[in-house]
CSV table of C-alpha atoms in Angstrom, one decimal:
chain,number,residue,atom,x,y,z
A,270,UNK,CA,0.0,0.0,0.0
A,271,UNK,CA,1.5,3.3,-1.0
A,272,UNK,CA,1.5,6.2,1.4
A,273,UNK,CA,2.2,9.0,-1.1
A,274,UNK,CA,1.4,9.6,-4.7
A,275,UNK,CA,4.5,11.8,-5.1
A,276,UNK,CA,7.7,12.1,-3.2
A,277,UNK,CA,9.7,15.1,-4.3
A,278,UNK,CA,13.2,16.3,-3.4
A,279,UNK,CA,14.1,19.9,-4.2
A,280,UNK,CA,15.3,23.3,-3.1
A,281,UNK,CA,13.2,25.4,-0.8
A,282,UNK,CA,12.7,28.8,-2.6
A,283,UNK,CA,10.4,31.6,-1.7
A,284,UNK,CA,9.0,33.7,-4.6
A,285,UNK,CA,8.3,37.4,-3.9
A,286,UNK,CA,6.1,39.4,-6.2
A,287,UNK,CA,6.1,43.2,-6.3
A,288,UNK,CA,3.9,45.6,-8.4
A,289,UNK,CA,6.3,48.2,-9.7
A,290,UNK,CA,6.4,51.1,-12.1
A,291,UNK,CA,8.3,51.2,-15.4
A,292,UNK,CA,10.5,53.9,-13.9
A,293,UNK,CA,11.5,51.6,-11.0
A,294,UNK,CA,12.3,48.8,-13.4
A,295,UNK,CA,14.6,51.1,-15.4
A,296,UNK,CA,16.2,52.6,-12.2
A,297,UNK,CA,16.8,49.0,-11.0
A,298,UNK,CA,18.2,47.8,-14.3
A,299,UNK,CA,15.6,45.1,-14.7
A,300,UNK,CA,14.5,44.0,-18.2
A,301,UNK,CA,10.8,43.1,-18.7
A,302,UNK,CA,9.9,39.7,-20.0
A,303,UNK,CA,13.1,38.0,-18.8
A,304,UNK,CA,14.0,35.7,-16.0
A,305,UNK,CA,17.5,36.4,-14.8
A,306,UNK,CA,19.4,34.4,-12.2
A,307,UNK,CA,21.2,36.7,-9.7
A,308,UNK,CA,23.7,36.5,-7.0
A,309,UNK,CA,23.4,37.6,-3.3
A,310,UNK,CA,24.7,41.2,-3.8
A,311,UNK,CA,22.3,41.8,-6.7
A,312,UNK,CA,19.4,40.4,-4.7
A,313,UNK,CA,20.3,42.8,-1.8
A,314,UNK,CA,20.4,45.7,-4.3
A,315,UNK,CA,17.0,44.8,-5.8
A,316,UNK,CA,15.5,44.4,-2.3
A,317,UNK,CA,16.8,47.8,-1.4
A,318,UNK,CA,14.9,49.3,-4.4
A,319,UNK,CA,11.7,47.4,-3.2
A,320,UNK,CA,11.7,48.8,0.4
A,321,UNK,CA,8.3,50.0,1.4
A,322,UNK,CA,6.5,48.2,-1.4
A,323,UNK,CA,4.0,45.5,-0.6
A,324,UNK,CA,5.0,42.0,-1.7
A,325,UNK,CA,3.1,38.8,-2.1
A,326,UNK,CA,5.1,35.7,-1.2
A,327,UNK,CA,4.6,32.1,-2.2
A,328,UNK,CA,6.5,28.9,-1.8
A,329,UNK,CA,8.5,28.1,-4.9
A,330,UNK,CA,10.9,25.7,-6.6
A,331,UNK,CA,9.8,23.3,-9.2
A,332,UNK,CA,9.7,20.2,-6.9
A,333,UNK,CA,7.9,22.2,-4.2
A,334,UNK,CA,5.4,23.6,-6.7
A,335,UNK,CA,4.8,20.0,-8.1
A,336,UNK,CA,4.1,18.7,-4.6
A,337,UNK,CA,1.6,21.5,-3.9
A,338,UNK,CA,-0.1,20.9,-7.2
A,339,UNK,CA,-0.5,17.2,-6.5
A,340,UNK,CA,-2.0,18.0,-3.1
A,341,UNK,CA,-4.4,20.6,-4.6
A,342,UNK,CA,-5.6,17.9,-7.1
A,343,UNK,CA,-6.4,15.6,-4.2
A,344,UNK,CA,-3.2,13.5,-4.2
A,345,UNK,CA,-0.9,12.8,-1.3
A,346,UNK,CA,2.5,14.5,-1.6
A,347,UNK,CA,5.7,14.4,0.4
A,348,UNK,CA,8.4,17.1,-0.1
A,349,UNK,CA,12.0,16.7,1.2
A,350,UNK,CA,14.1,19.8,1.4
A,351,UNK,CA,16.1,21.9,3.8
A,352,UNK,CA,15.3,25.4,5.2
A,353,UNK,CA,17.4,27.6,7.4
A,354,UNK,CA,16.4,28.8,10.8
A,355,UNK,CA,15.1,32.1,9.5
A,356,UNK,CA,11.9,33.9,8.7
A,357,UNK,CA,11.8,32.6,5.1
A,358,UNK,CA,12.3,29.0,6.4
A,359,UNK,CA,9.4,29.3,8.8
A,360,UNK,CA,7.2,30.8,6.0
A,361,UNK,CA,8.2,28.0,3.6
A,362,UNK,CA,7.4,25.3,6.2
A,363,UNK,CA,4.0,26.8,7.0
A,364,UNK,CA,3.2,27.3,3.3
A,365,UNK,CA,3.7,23.6,2.6
A,366,UNK,CA,1.7,22.6,5.6
A,367,UNK,CA,-1.2,24.9,4.7
A,368,UNK,CA,-1.4,23.2,1.3
A,369,UNK,CA,-1.4,19.7,2.9
A,370,UNK,CA,2.1,18.6,1.8
A,371,UNK,CA,3.9,16.4,4.2
A,372,UNK,CA,7.6,17.2,4.7
A,373,UNK,CA,10.7,16.1,6.5
A,374,UNK,CA,11.0,19.6,8.0
A,375,UNK,CA,9.6,18.8,11.5
A,376,UNK,CA,12.1,16.0,11.9
A,377,UNK,CA,15.3,17.9,11.5
A,378,UNK,CA,17.0,20.9,13.1
A,379,UNK,CA,17.2,23.8,10.8
A,380,UNK,CA,20.7,25.1,10.1
A,381,UNK,CA,21.8,28.7,10.5
A,382,UNK,CA,21.9,30.6,7.2
A,383,UNK,CA,19.4,32.0,4.8
A,384,UNK,CA,16.6,29.9,3.1
A,385,UNK,CA,16.9,29.8,-0.7
A,386,UNK,CA,20.6,30.8,-0.8
A,387,UNK,CA,23.3,28.3,-1.6
A,388,UNK,CA,26.0,28.1,1.1
A,389,UNK,CA,29.5,28.6,-0.1
A,390,UNK,CA,31.7,25.6,0.5
A,391,UNK,CA,35.4,25.0,0.0
A,392,UNK,CA,36.3,23.4,-3.3
A,393,UNK,CA,36.8,19.7,-3.0
A,394,UNK,CA,39.9,18.0,-4.3
A,395,UNK,CA,39.5,15.3,-6.8
A,396,UNK,CA,42.2,12.7,-7.3
A,397,UNK,CA,42.4,11.0,-10.6
């Protein structure tokens, strides 16, 4: 007997949506109709431009979105990921729970850091 219809493994990402003017896009150097991957300094710069604006947040990441969609269609989904011990991690955990997605998040201690940001690690040596 299967317990879940889908078991997903992915990255815990939080999407933030802002309604902005054309002028703010130009001032921020953001091109319309493009998705651009950015680094932490660029993210901080963009967030600085968005201060004071209302945002709408949703849980993201393709695996997380798939698990939520399965649950919304009546299936049973389990999502395995890691979140940091921060406000975004708490939001992400609650967002999955509110959509009826079971997770591993209540069974593990959240590490320090920032949810949705890759930790920098030392390069590994490879011996050939």
